[in-house]
CSV table of C-alpha atoms and ligand atoms in Angstrom, one decimal:
chain,number,residue,atom,x,y,z
A,232,UNK,CA,-18.8,18.7,17.5
A,233,UNK,CA,-17.0,16.1,19.9
A,234,UNK,CA,-20.7,15.3,21.8
A,235,UNK,CA,-19.8,15.6,25.6
A,236,UNK,CA,-21.0,12.1,26.7
A,237,UNK,CA,-17.6,10.8,24.9
A,238,UNK,CA,-15.3,12.4,26.9
A,239,UNK,CA,-15.5,9.1,29.4
A,240,UNK,CA,-15.0,7.1,26.8
A,241,UNK,CA,-11.8,5.7,25.2
A,242,UNK,CA,-11.5,6.4,21.8
A,243,UNK,CA,-9.5,4.2,19.1
A,244,UNK,CA,-8.1,4.8,15.6
A,245,UNK,CA,-5.3,4.0,13.0
A,246,UNK,CA,-2.7,7.1,13.5
A,247,UNK,CA,-0.8,5.7,10.6
A,248,UNK,CA,-1.6,5.9,6.6
A,249,UNK,CA,-4.2,3.9,5.2
A,250,UNK,CA,-2.7,0.7,3.1
A,251,UNK,CA,0.0,-1.7,3.0
A,252,UNK,CA,3.4,-1.0,5.1
A,253,UNK,CA,6.1,-2.1,7.0
A,254,UNK,CA,4.5,-1.5,10.1
A,255,UNK,CA,0.6,0.6,11.5
A,256,UNK,CA,0.0,2.1,14.3
A,257,UNK,CA,-3.3,2.2,16.1
A,258,UNK,CA,-3.5,4.8,18.7
A,259,UNK,CA,-6.1,4.1,21.8
A,260,UNK,CA,-6.7,7.1,24.5
A,261,UNK,CA,-9.2,7.6,27.3
A,262,UNK,CA,-9.2,5.9,31.0
A,263,UNK,CA,-10.0,2.4,30.0
A,264,UNK,CA,-6.9,2.5,28.1
A,265,UNK,CA,-4.9,-0.2,30.1
A,266,UNK,CA,-7.3,-2.0,30.7
A,267,UNK,CA,-8.5,-2.5,27.3
A,268,UNK,CA,-5.0,-3.3,25.9
A,269,UNK,CA,-4.7,-5.4,29.4
A,270,UNK,CA,-7.7,-7.8,28.1
A,271,UNK,CA,-6.3,-8.0,24.3
A,272,UNK,CA,-2.9,-9.1,25.4
A,273,UNK,CA,-2.9,-11.9,27.7
A,274,UNK,CA,0.9,-11.5,28.8
A,275,UNK,CA,-0.1,-7.5,30.1
A,276,UNK,CA,-2.5,-8.6,31.9
A,277,UNK,CA,-0.8,-9.3,35.8
A,278,UNK,CA,1.4,-6.2,34.6
A,279,UNK,CA,1.4,-3.0,35.8
A,280,UNK,CA,2.1,-1.5,32.8
A,281,UNK,CA,4.9,1.6,33.1
A,282,UNK,CA,4.6,4.7,31.4
A,283,UNK,CA,7.2,5.1,28.4
A,284,UNK,CA,8.1,1.4,28.2
A,285,UNK,CA,7.0,-0.8,25.3
A,286,UNK,CA,6.2,-4.6,25.4
A,287,UNK,CA,5.4,-7.3,23.0
A,288,UNK,CA,2.7,-8.9,23.4
A,289,UNK,CA,0.1,-11.4,21.2
A,290,UNK,CA,-3.2,-9.6,20.8
A,291,UNK,CA,-6.2,-11.6,20.9
A,292,UNK,CA,-10.0,-10.5,20.1
A,293,UNK,CA,-12.9,-11.7,22.6
A,294,UNK,CA,-12.8,-15.1,20.7
A,295,UNK,CA,-9.3,-15.7,21.9
A,296,UNK,CA,-7.8,-15.6,18.7
A,297,UNK,CA,-4.3,-14.0,18.2
A,298,UNK,CA,-4.7,-11.5,15.6
A,299,UNK,CA,-0.9,-10.4,15.5
A,300,UNK,CA,2.6,-10.1,17.5
A,301,UNK,CA,2.3,-6.3,18.7
A,302,UNK,CA,4.7,-3.5,20.1
A,303,UNK,CA,2.3,-1.4,23.2
A,304,UNK,CA,4.1,1.5,24.1
A,305,UNK,CA,2.1,2.5,27.0
A,306,UNK,CA,2.1,6.6,28.0
A,307,UNK,CA,0.5,7.5,31.8
A,308,UNK,CA,-2.5,10.2,32.3
A,309,UNK,CA,-0.8,13.6,31.6
A,310,UNK,CA,2.3,12.1,29.8
A,311,UNK,CA,0.9,11.8,26.8
A,312,UNK,CA,0.1,13.6,23.8
A,313,UNK,CA,-3.9,13.6,24.5
A,314,UNK,CA,-3.0,14.1,28.6
A,315,UNK,CA,-5.3,10.9,29.0
A,316,UNK,CA,-3.8,7.6,30.0
A,317,UNK,CA,-2.5,6.0,26.2
A,318,UNK,CA,-1.8,3.2,24.2
A,319,UNK,CA,-0.2,2.6,21.1
A,320,UNK,CA,-0.2,-0.4,19.3
A,321,UNK,CA,2.8,-1.3,16.8
A,322,UNK,CA,1.2,-4.1,14.5
A,323,UNK,CA,2.4,-5.4,11.3
A,324,UNK,CA,1.0,-3.0,8.5
A,325,UNK,CA,-1.7,-5.2,6.8
A,326,UNK,CA,-5.1,-3.0,6.5
A,327,UNK,CA,-6.5,-7.0,7.3
A,328,UNK,CA,-5.2,-6.8,10.5
A,329,UNK,CA,-5.0,-3.0,11.7
A,330,UNK,CA,-9.2,-3.7,10.9
A,331,UNK,CA,-9.4,-6.5,13.0
A,332,UNK,CA,-7.4,-4.8,15.8
A,333,UNK,CA,-9.5,-2.0,15.8
A,334,UNK,CA,-13.0,-4.1,15.7
A,335,UNK,CA,-11.4,-6.3,18.6
A,336,UNK,CA,-10.3,-2.8,20.4
A,337,UNK,CA,-14.4,-2.1,20.0
A,338,UNK,CA,-15.0,-5.6,21.6
A,339,UNK,CA,-13.3,-4.9,24.6
A,340,UNK,CA,-15.3,-1.1,24.7
A,341,UNK,CA,-13.4,1.7,23.2
A,342,UNK,CA,-15.2,3.8,20.4
A,343,UNK,CA,-13.9,4.2,16.9
A,344,UNK,CA,-12.2,7.9,17.8
A,345,UNK,CA,-13.5,11.0,15.2
A,346,UNK,CA,-12.0,13.4,12.5
A,347,UNK,CA,-9.2,15.5,15.3
A,348,UNK,CA,-10.5,13.8,18.3
A,349,UNK,CA,-7.1,13.1,19.9
A,350,UNK,CA,-6.2,16.3,18.9
A,351,UNK,CA,-9.6,18.0,20.3
A,352,UNK,CA,-8.7,15.9,23.9
A,353,UNK,CA,-5.4,17.2,24.2
A,354,UNK,CA,-6.7,20.9,23.9
A,355,UNK,CA,-9.6,20.3,26.3
A,356,UNK,CA,-6.7,19.2,28.8
A,357,UNK,CA,-4.7,22.2,28.3
A,358,UNK,CA,-2.2,20.3,26.2
A,359,UNK,CA,-1.9,22.8,23.6
A,360,UNK,CA,-3.9,25.5,22.9
A,361,UNK,CA,-6.1,26.0,19.2
A,362,UNK,CA,-3.5,27.9,17.7
A,363,UNK,CA,-1.0,25.1,18.1
A,364,UNK,CA,-3.7,22.9,17.2
A,365,UNK,CA,-3.9,24.1,13.8
A,366,UNK,CA,-0.4,24.2,13.6
A,367,UNK,CA,-0.4,20.2,14.8
A,368,UNK,CA,-2.2,19.7,10.5
A,369,UNK,CA,0.3,22.6,9.2
A,370,UNK,CA,3.3,20.4,10.4
A,371,UNK,CA,1.9,17.1,8.8
A,372,UNK,CA,0.4,18.8,5.7
A,373,UNK,CA,3.9,21.1,4.9
A,374,UNK,CA,5.6,20.1,1.7
A,375,UNK,CA,8.5,22.7,2.1
A,376,UNK,CA,11.2,23.0,4.5
A,377,UNK,CA,10.3,26.5,4.9
A,378,UNK,CA,6.7,25.6,5.5
A,379,UNK,CA,7.7,22.8,7.8
A,380,UNK,CA,9.6,25.6,9.7
A,381,UNK,CA,6.9,28.0,10.1
A,382,UNK,CA,4.4,25.3,11.0
A,383,UNK,CA,6.9,23.8,13.9
A,384,UNK,CA,7.3,28.1,15.7
A,385,UNK,CA,3.7,27.7,15.7
A,386,UNK,CA,3.5,24.5,17.2
A,387,UNK,CA,6.2,25.5,19.9
A,388,UNK,CA,3.9,28.2,20.9
A,389,UNK,CA,5.7,31.1,19.8
A,390,UNK,CA,2.8,32.4,17.8
A,391,UNK,CA,0.2,31.8,20.9
A,392,UNK,CA,3.0,33.7,22.7
A,393,UNK,CA,2.6,36.8,21.2
A,394,UNK,CA,-1.9,36.6,21.0
A,395,UNK,CA,-0.7,36.1,25.0
A,396,UNK,CA,0.8,39.6,25.2
A,397,UNK,CA,-1.4,40.5,23.1
A,398,UNK,CA,-4.2,39.8,25.3
A,399,UNK,CA,-2.4,40.6,28.3
A,400,UNK,CA,-1.8,44.2,27.2
A,401,UNK,CA,-5.8,44.5,25.8
A,402,UNK,CA,-6.7,43.2,29.5
A,403,UNK,CA,-4.7,46.1,31.1
A,404,UNK,CA,-6.3,48.8,29.2
A,405,UNK,CA,-9.9,47.5,29.3
A,406,UNK,CA,-9.4,46.8,32.9
A,407,UNK,CA,-7.9,50.2,33.3
A,408,UNK,CA,-10.6,52.0,31.0
A,409,UNK,CA,-13.8,50.1,33.2
A,410,UNK,CA,-12.0,51.7,36.3
A,411,UNK,CA,-13.2,55.1,35.0
A,412,UNK,CA,-16.9,53.4,35.2
A,413,UNK,CA,-17.0,51.0,37.8
A,414,UNK,CA,-15.1,51.8,41.3
A,415,UNK,CA,-15.9,48.1,42.7
A,416,UNK,CA,-12.7,47.4,40.3
A,417,UNK,CA,-10.5,48.9,43.7
A,418,UNK,CA,-7.3,49.2,43.4
A,419,UNK,CA,-6.8,49.9,39.6
A,420,UNK,CA,-6.0,53.7,38.7
A,421,UNK,CA,-8.0,55.5,36.5
A,422,UNK,CA,-5.1,56.9,33.7
A,423,UNK,CA,-5.5,59.4,31.2
A,424,UNK,CA,-6.7,59.1,28.0
A,425,UNK,CA,-3.6,60.4,26.1
A,426,UNK,CA,-2.1,57.1,28.1
A,427,UNK,CA,-4.6,54.5,27.0
A,428,UNK,CA,-4.7,55.8,23.5
A,429,UNK,CA,-0.5,55.6,23.0
A,430,UNK,CA,-1.0,51.9,24.8
A,431,UNK,CA,-3.9,51.1,21.6
A,432,UNK,CA,-1.9,52.4,19.3
A,433,UNK,CA,0.8,50.4,20.2
A,434,UNK,CA,-1.2,47.5,20.4
A,435,UNK,CA,-2.7,47.9,17.2
A,436,UNK,CA,0.7,48.3,15.2
A,437,UNK,CA,1.6,45.0,16.9
A,438,UNK,CA,-1.5,43.2,16.0
A,439,UNK,CA,-1.1,44.5,12.3
A,440,UNK,CA,1.9,42.9,12.0
A,441,UNK,CA,1.0,39.7,12.9
A,442,UNK,CA,-2.2,40.4,10.7
A,443,UNK,CA,-0.3,40.8,8.0
A,444,UNK,CA,2.0,38.3,8.5
A,445,UNK,CA,-0.7,35.9,6.8
A,446,UNK,CA,0.3,36.9,3.4
A,447,UNK,CA,3.6,35.0,4.1
A,448,UNK,CA,1.9,32.3,6.0
A,449,UNK,CA,-0.2,31.6,3.3
A,450,UNK,CA,1.7,31.5,1.0
A,451,UNK,CA,4.8,29.3,2.7
A,452,UNK,CA,1.3,26.9,3.9
A,453,UNK,CA,-0.4,26.2,0.1
A,454,UNK,CA,2.2,28.1,-2.2
A,455,UNK,CA,1.7,30.9,-5.2
A,456,UNK,CA,-0.8,30.1,-7.8
A,457,UNK,CA,-0.1,31.0,-10.9
A,458,UNK,CA,-2.4,30.6,-14.1
A,459,UNK,CA,-1.3,31.2,-17.5
A,460,UNK,CA,-3.7,32.7,-19.7
A,461,UNK,CA,-3.3,34.5,-23.2
A,462,UNK,CA,-4.8,33.2,-26.9
A,463,UNK,CA,-4.3,29.9,-28.7
A,464,UNK,CA,-0.8,29.1,-29.9
A,465,UNK,CA,1.1,31.6,-27.8
A,466,UNK,CA,3.3,28.9,-25.7
A,467,UNK,CA,1.5,28.6,-22.3
A,468,UNK,CA,1.7,24.9,-22.3
A,469,UNK,CA,4.9,24.8,-23.6
A,470,UNK,CA,5.6,27.3,-20.6
A,471,UNK,CA,4.3,25.0,-18.2
A,472,UNK,CA,6.3,22.3,-19.1
A,473,UNK,CA,9.4,24.6,-19.0
A,474,UNK,CA,8.0,25.6,-15.3
A,475,UNK,CA,7.4,22.7,-13.7
A,476,UNK,CA,10.7,20.5,-15.5
A,477,UNK,CA,8.1,18.0,-17.3
A,478,UNK,CA,6.0,17.0,-20.3
A,479,UNK,CA,2.5,17.7,-18.3
A,480,UNK,CA,0.4,19.2,-21.2
A,481,UNK,CA,0.3,18.4,-24.9
A,482,UNK,CA,2.3,20.8,-26.9
A,483,UNK,CA,1.1,21.2,-31.0
A,484,UNK,CA,1.5,24.0,-33.4
A,485,UNK,CA,-2.8,23.9,-33.6
A,486,UNK,CA,-4.5,26.6,-32.8
A,487,UNK,CA,-6.6,25.0,-29.7
A,488,UNK,CA,-4.7,22.2,-27.9
A,489,UNK,CA,-5.2,22.6,-24.8
A,490,UNK,CA,-8.9,22.1,-23.9
A,491,UNK,CA,-9.2,21.6,-19.9
A,492,UNK,CA,-7.2,22.9,-17.1
A,493,UNK,CA,-3.7,21.6,-16.6
A,494,UNK,CA,-2.2,21.7,-13.4
A,495,UNK,CA,1.5,21.0,-12.3
A,496,UNK,CA,3.4,22.1,-9.5
A,497,UNK,CA,7.0,22.9,-8.7
A,498,UNK,CA,9.2,24.1,-5.9
A,499,UNK,CA,11.4,27.9,-6.3
A,500,UNK,CA,13.7,28.8,-3.4
A,501,UNK,CA,11.6,26.7,-0.9
A,502,UNK,CA,8.5,27.8,-2.2
A,503,UNK,CA,5.8,26.0,-3.7
A,504,UNK,CA,4.3,26.9,-7.2
A,505,UNK,CA,0.6,25.7,-8.4
A,506,UNK,CA,0.9,26.4,-12.2
A,507,UNK,CA,-2.6,26.1,-14.1
A,508,UNK,CA,-2.3,26.1,-18.1
A,509,UNK,CA,-5.7,27.0,-19.6
A,510,UNK,CA,-7.4,26.7,-23.1
A,511,UNK,CA,-6.6,29.6,-25.1
A,512,UNK,CA,-8.9,32.4,-24.6
A,513,UNK,CA,-10.8,32.7,-28.3
A,514,UNK,CA,-14.0,32.5,-29.4
A,515,UNK,CA,-15.1,29.3,-30.9
A,516,UNK,CA,-18.4,27.4,-32.0
A,517,UNK,CA,-16.8,23.7,-30.9
A,518,UNK,CA,-19.3,22.9,-27.9
A,519,UNK,CA,-15.4,21.6,-25.8
A,520,UNK,CA,-13.3,23.9,-26.4
A,521,UNK,CA,-15.7,26.5,-24.8
A,522,UNK,CA,-16.1,25.2,-22.1
A,523,UNK,CA,-12.5,24.7,-21.6
A,524,UNK,CA,-12.3,29.2,-22.4
A,525,UNK,CA,-15.4,29.3,-19.1
A,526,UNK,CA,-13.3,26.8,-16.9
A,527,UNK,CA,-9.9,29.2,-18.4
A,528,UNK,CA,-11.7,32.0,-16.2
A,529,UNK,CA,-12.9,30.5,-13.7
A,530,UNK,CA,-9.0,29.7,-13.0
A,531,UNK,CA,-7.7,32.8,-13.4
A,532,UNK,CA,-9.9,34.1,-10.7
A,533,UNK,CA,-8.4,31.9,-8.2
A,534,UNK,CA,-5.0,32.6,-9.1
A,535,UNK,CA,-3.1,34.9,-6.9
A,536,UNK,CA,-1.0,36.2,-10.3
A,537,UNK,CA,-2.2,35.6,-14.2
A,538,UNK,CA,1.0,35.2,-16.4
A,539,UNK,CA,-0.8,36.4,-19.4
A,540,UNK,CA,1.4,35.2,-22.4
A,541,UNK,CA,1.3,36.5,-26.2
A,542,UNK,CA,3.6,35.6,-29.3
A,543,UNK,CA,6.1,38.7,-29.5
A,544,UNK,CA,6.9,37.7,-32.8
A,545,UNK,CA,3.6,38.3,-33.9
A,546,UNK,CA,3.6,41.3,-32.0
A,547,UNK,CA,0.3,42.3,-29.7
A,548,UNK,CA,-2.7,41.9,-31.6
A,549,UNK,CA,-6.2,42.6,-31.3
A,550,UNK,CA,-6.8,39.4,-30.5
A,551,UNK,CA,-4.4,39.3,-27.3
A,552,UNK,CA,-6.0,42.7,-26.3
A,553,UNK,CA,-9.4,41.3,-26.1
A,554,UNK,CA,-8.4,38.7,-24.5
A,555,UNK,CA,-6.2,40.6,-21.8
A,556,UNK,CA,-9.1,42.6,-21.1
A,557,UNK,CA,-10.8,39.2,-19.8
A,558,UNK,CA,-8.6,39.1,-16.7
A,559,UNK,CA,-8.7,40.6,-13.6
A,560,UNK,CA,-6.6,41.4,-10.7
A,561,UNK,CA,-2.6,41.5,-11.1
A,562,UNK,CA,-0.9,40.4,-14.7
A,563,UNK,CA,2.7,39.5,-15.0
A,564,UNK,CA,3.2,39.7,-19.5
A,565,UNK,CA,5.1,37.0,-20.7
A,566,UNK,CA,6.4,37.9,-24.2
A,567,UNK,CA,7.3,34.6,-25.2
A,568,UNK,CA,8.8,33.2,-28.5
A,569,UNK,CA,11.7,35.6,-27.9
A,570,UNK,CA,14.3,33.5,-30.2
A,571,UNK,CA,12.3,34.7,-33.0
A,572,UNK,CA,12.7,37.9,-34.4
A,573,UNK,CA,10.3,40.8,-32.5
A,574,UNK,CA,9.8,44.1,-32.7
A,575,UNK,CA,8.4,45.9,-29.7
A,576,UNK,CA,10.2,46.9,-26.6
A,577,UNK,CA,9.0,45.9,-23.4
A,578,UNK,CA,7.8,49.7,-22.4
A,579,UNK,CA,5.8,49.9,-25.4
A,580,UNK,CA,3.8,46.9,-24.8
A,581,UNK,CA,3.0,47.8,-21.2
A,582,UNK,CA,1.7,51.5,-22.2
A,583,UNK,CA,-0.5,49.6,-25.0
A,584,UNK,CA,-1.6,47.3,-22.5
A,585,UNK,CA,-2.4,50.5,-19.7
A,586,UNK,CA,-3.9,52.6,-22.6
A,587,UNK,CA,-6.3,50.0,-23.0
A,588,UNK,CA,-8.4,50.7,-19.9
A,589,UNK,CA,-10.0,47.6,-18.1
A,590,UNK,CA,-8.1,44.4,-17.7
A,591,UNK,CA,-5.7,43.2,-15.0
A,592,UNK,CA,-2.7,45.5,-13.2
A,593,UNK,CA,0.1,44.5,-15.2
A,594,UNK,CA,3.1,44.1,-13.3
A,595,UNK,CA,5.9,43.7,-15.8
A,596,UNK,CA,6.6,42.9,-19.4
A,597,UNK,CA,9.0,39.9,-19.1
A,598,UNK,CA,10.4,38.6,-22.7
A,599,UNK,CA,11.2,35.0,-22.5
A,600,UNK,CA,11.3,31.8,-24.6
A,601,UNK,CA,9.2,28.8,-23.3
A,602,UNK,CA,12.4,26.9,-25.5
A,603,UNK,CA,15.3,28.3,-23.3
A,604,UNK,CA,16.0,26.0,-19.9
A,605,UNK,CA,16.7,29.6,-18.3
A,606,UNK,CA,13.2,31.2,-18.7
A,607,UNK,CA,11.9,28.9,-15.8
A,608,UNK,CA,14.4,31.0,-13.4
A,609,UNK,CA,13.8,34.3,-15.2
A,610,UNK,CA,10.1,34.0,-14.4
A,611,UNK,CA,9.9,32.2,-11.2
A,612,UNK,CA,12.7,34.6,-9.5
A,613,UNK,CA,10.1,37.9,-11.1
A,614,UNK,CA,7.2,35.9,-9.6
A,615,UNK,CA,9.0,35.5,-6.2
A,616,UNK,CA,10.0,39.5,-6.0
A,617,UNK,CA,6.7,40.4,-6.9
A,618,UNK,CA,5.0,38.5,-4.1
A,619,UNK,CA,7.5,39.3,-2.1
A,620,UNK,CA,8.4,35.6,-1.1
A,621,UNK,CA,12.0,36.4,-1.3
A,622,UNK,CA,12.1,38.6,1.5
A,623,UNK,CA,10.3,36.2,3.6
A,624,UNK,CA,11.8,36.2,7.3
A,625,UNK,CA,12.2,33.5,9.6
A,626,UNK,CA,9.1,35.6,12.3
A,627,UNK,CA,6.6,33.7,13.4
A,628,UNK,CA,3.8,34.3,11.3
A,629,UNK,CA,0.1,33.3,10.8
A,630,UNK,CA,-1.0,30.7,8.0
A,631,UNK,CA,-4.5,29.9,9.4
A,632,UNK,CA,-7.5,31.6,7.4
A,633,UNK,CA,-9.5,31.6,11.1
A,634,UNK,CA,-6.7,33.0,12.7
A,635,UNK,CA,-6.3,36.0,10.4
A,636,UNK,CA,-9.9,36.8,10.2
A,637,UNK,CA,-10.0,36.8,13.9
A,638,UNK,CA,-6.6,39.1,14.5
A,639,UNK,CA,-8.1,41.4,11.5
A,640,UNK,CA,-11.6,42.0,13.5
A,641,UNK,CA,-9.5,42.5,16.9
A,642,UNK,CA,-7.5,45.2,14.8
A,643,UNK,CA,-10.2,47.3,13.7
A,644,UNK,CA,-12.2,47.0,16.8
A,645,UNK,CA,-8.9,48.4,18.7
A,646,UNK,CA,-8.7,51.1,15.8
A,647,UNK,CA,-12.7,52.4,16.5
A,648,UNK,CA,-11.6,52.3,20.0
A,649,UNK,CA,-9.1,55.0,19.5
A,650,UNK,CA,-11.4,56.9,17.7
A,651,UNK,CA,-13.7,56.7,20.4
A,652,UNK,CA,-11.4,57.2,23.1
A,653,UNK,CA,-10.6,60.4,20.5
A,654,UNK,CA,-14.1,61.5,20.4
A,655,UNK,CA,-14.0,61.6,24.1
A,656,UNK,CA,-16.9,59.0,23.8
A,657,UNK,CA,-18.4,57.6,27.0
A,658,UNK,CA,-15.9,55.3,29.2
A,659,UNK,CA,-19.0,52.2,28.7
A,660,UNK,CA,-19.0,52.7,24.8
A,661,UNK,CA,-14.7,52.0,24.7
A,662,UNK,CA,-14.8,49.1,27.1
A,663,UNK,CA,-17.7,47.3,25.6
A,664,UNK,CA,-15.4,47.8,21.5
A,665,UNK,CA,-12.3,46.6,23.4
A,666,UNK,CA,-14.1,43.8,25.1
A,667,UNK,CA,-15.4,42.8,21.4
A,668,UNK,CA,-11.8,42.6,20.8
A,669,UNK,CA,-10.6,40.9,23.8
A,670,UNK,CA,-13.3,38.1,23.0
A,671,UNK,CA,-11.4,38.2,19.3
A,672,UNK,CA,-8.6,37.7,20.6
A,673,UNK,CA,-9.3,35.0,23.1
A,674,UNK,CA,-11.2,32.9,20.1
A,675,UNK,CA,-7.7,32.5,18.6
A,676,UNK,CA,-6.3,30.8,21.2
A,677,UNK,CA,-9.3,28.9,22.3
A,678,UNK,CA,-9.8,30.5,25.8
A,679,UNK,CA,-13.1,31.4,24.4
A,680,UNK,CA,-14.6,28.5,22.3
A,681,UNK,CA,-17.9,27.3,21.0
A,682,UNK,CA,-18.9,24.4,18.3
A,683,UNK,CA,-18.8,26.6,15.6
A,684,UNK,CA,-14.8,27.0,16.4
A,685,UNK,CA,-14.4,23.8,17.2
A,686,UNK,CA,-15.8,22.6,13.7
A,687,UNK,CA,-13.5,25.0,12.3
A,688,UNK,CA,-10.6,24.1,13.4
A,689,UNK,CA,-10.8,20.5,13.8
A,690,UNK,CA,-13.2,19.8,10.6
A,691,UNK,CA,-9.9,19.2,8.5
A,692,UNK,CA,-8.3,17.2,10.2
A,693,UNK,CA,-7.7,13.8,9.1
A,694,UNK,CA,-9.2,10.1,11.4
A,695,UNK,CA,-6.3,9.0,14.2
A,696,UNK,CA,-5.0,12.8,14.7
B,1136,GTP,N1,9.9,29.3,-31.6
B,1136,GTP,C1,9.4,29.0,-30.1
B,1136,GTP,N2,8.1,28.3,-30.1
B,1136,GTP,C2,7.4,28.1,-28.9
B,1136,GTP,C3,7.7,28.7,-28.0
B,1136,GTP,N3,6.9,28.1,-27.3
B,1136,GTP,C4,5.9,27.6,-27.9
B,1136,GTP,N4,6.2,28.0,-28.7
B,1136,GTP,C5,5.7,26.7,-30.3
B,1136,GTP,O1,4.2,27.2,-30.3
B,1136,GTP,C6,3.1,26.4,-30.5
B,1136,GTP,C7,2.4,26.6,-29.8
B,1136,GTP,O2,2.5,26.2,-28.1
B,1136,GTP,P1,1.4,25.6,-27.2
B,1136,GTP,O3,2.5,25.4,-26.0
B,1136,GTP,O4,1.0,24.2,-27.5
B,1136,GTP,O5,0.8,27.2,-27.2
B,1136,GTP,P2,-0.4,26.7,-26.3
B,1136,GTP,O6,-0.5,28.1,-25.9
B,1136,GTP,O7,-0.6,26.0,-25.2
B,1136,GTP,O8,-1.6,27.0,-27.4
B,1136,GTP,P3,-3.3,26.3,-27.3
B,1136,GTP,O9,-3.5,25.1,-25.8
B,1136,GTP,O10,-3.8,26.0,-28.4
B,1136,GTP,O11,-3.7,27.4,-26.2
B,1136,GTP,C8,4.2,24.9,-30.5
B,1136,GTP,O12,4.8,24.6,-32.1
B,1136,GTP,C9,5.8,25.3,-29.7
B,1136,GTP,O13,6.3,24.7,-30.4
B,1136,GTP,C10,8.9,29.7,-27.9
B,1136,GTP,O14,9.1,30.4,-27.0
B,1136,GTP,N5,9.2,30.3,-29.2
B,1137,MG,MG1,-2.1,25.0,-24.6
């Protein structure tokens, strides 16, 4: 991903957001950072720049035209984010100025940074590991207090410490297995297989906790996605508006009002809920509405939980049952319009849906009224218990799909090695399985990496980070 020939270059990029602002910050990192800024700012040319000091200076281009008066902050090699000599230039926040400053820096010998290249350099200079590099992105993107707290723990290295300790324990097991094969591993005792099995079981249990924490981490990072589905006119759009406290979707008493997917989001007890309202599921000859129905089905598949809505004042209709069967996964059934007279009890409704065979797993039936402000609390509270977000702890959790996949793979390989030991398979087999498991763990922190890993970690980064 990042070409090795770039490593000796000094890179530059806008580190703050694009657009007009009070100030903008440009970052310069690499061996020539001080030299370049001293060429651009004549008043600094004779000075010895000191780390962590700020200098007010006029910045000029090669033609000696002053572009802006800027504030320059210097960071010595070893004392910066990247670990390299770094300069931060705070200029007036005009896109025209920042463009000209960057052009001038390139004229003076810098190259434009690629996405994530500053953090990549920080990783290469051992300023952070890959788990922390991923946390940098989560910190920037965090949208709630709980997401920020989780990301900061990861950035501090709390999750890395856990993986590090697992890696150490696995290395111990591997060394002792290898001692029974290879006599060159002198000084390491051959331990009883039962002791190894016990150690590996403990290791697996620890890894399992970390792997399973991904469901919490993912919710904290991305939120919970709910999809409203059901027949036309049952009140899906009214419920969306109620949930997101905004008139996002058009509500009328005409069946087939919503044609496209309408999205909204809201926060409840520190968790973000992304909610999609979909076109009512019905068979229709209307071309546009039909496309809407297809989109609804696709949307339902991408959600964490379907909120299946029906009009409880009419009772469950044949149409509801047919639509219900189109849905997959898990569903919370909302018996809407509960402000109107209704006769079916939740238990009867649940029975009817279960007797259907097919369709999603019904988690609960909730009588609600979209016209009632209290519906929001009732629904989101119930969803939080279903998704477990009510009981989220302050423990260190993982929130990256990459870490989850590798941690899961490492755990399964440890499980496999336990089976191999129990079945008295040769130490060579067990050692190989443990080596594969160790490799997966090493990829998590980046002790082992290749282009594919680097690409996966850094491709989502923005420019200047
Ligand atoms: N009394 C009562 N009326 C409701 C309730 N929820 C929705 N309505 C009414 O039902 C009608 C349909 O509501 P919508 O929210 O547009 O229904 P929808 O499911 O989005 O319909 P489509 O977009 O056509 O699929 C409107 O007239 C709403 O005011 C409710 O809880 N109680
Ligand atoms: Mg609608």
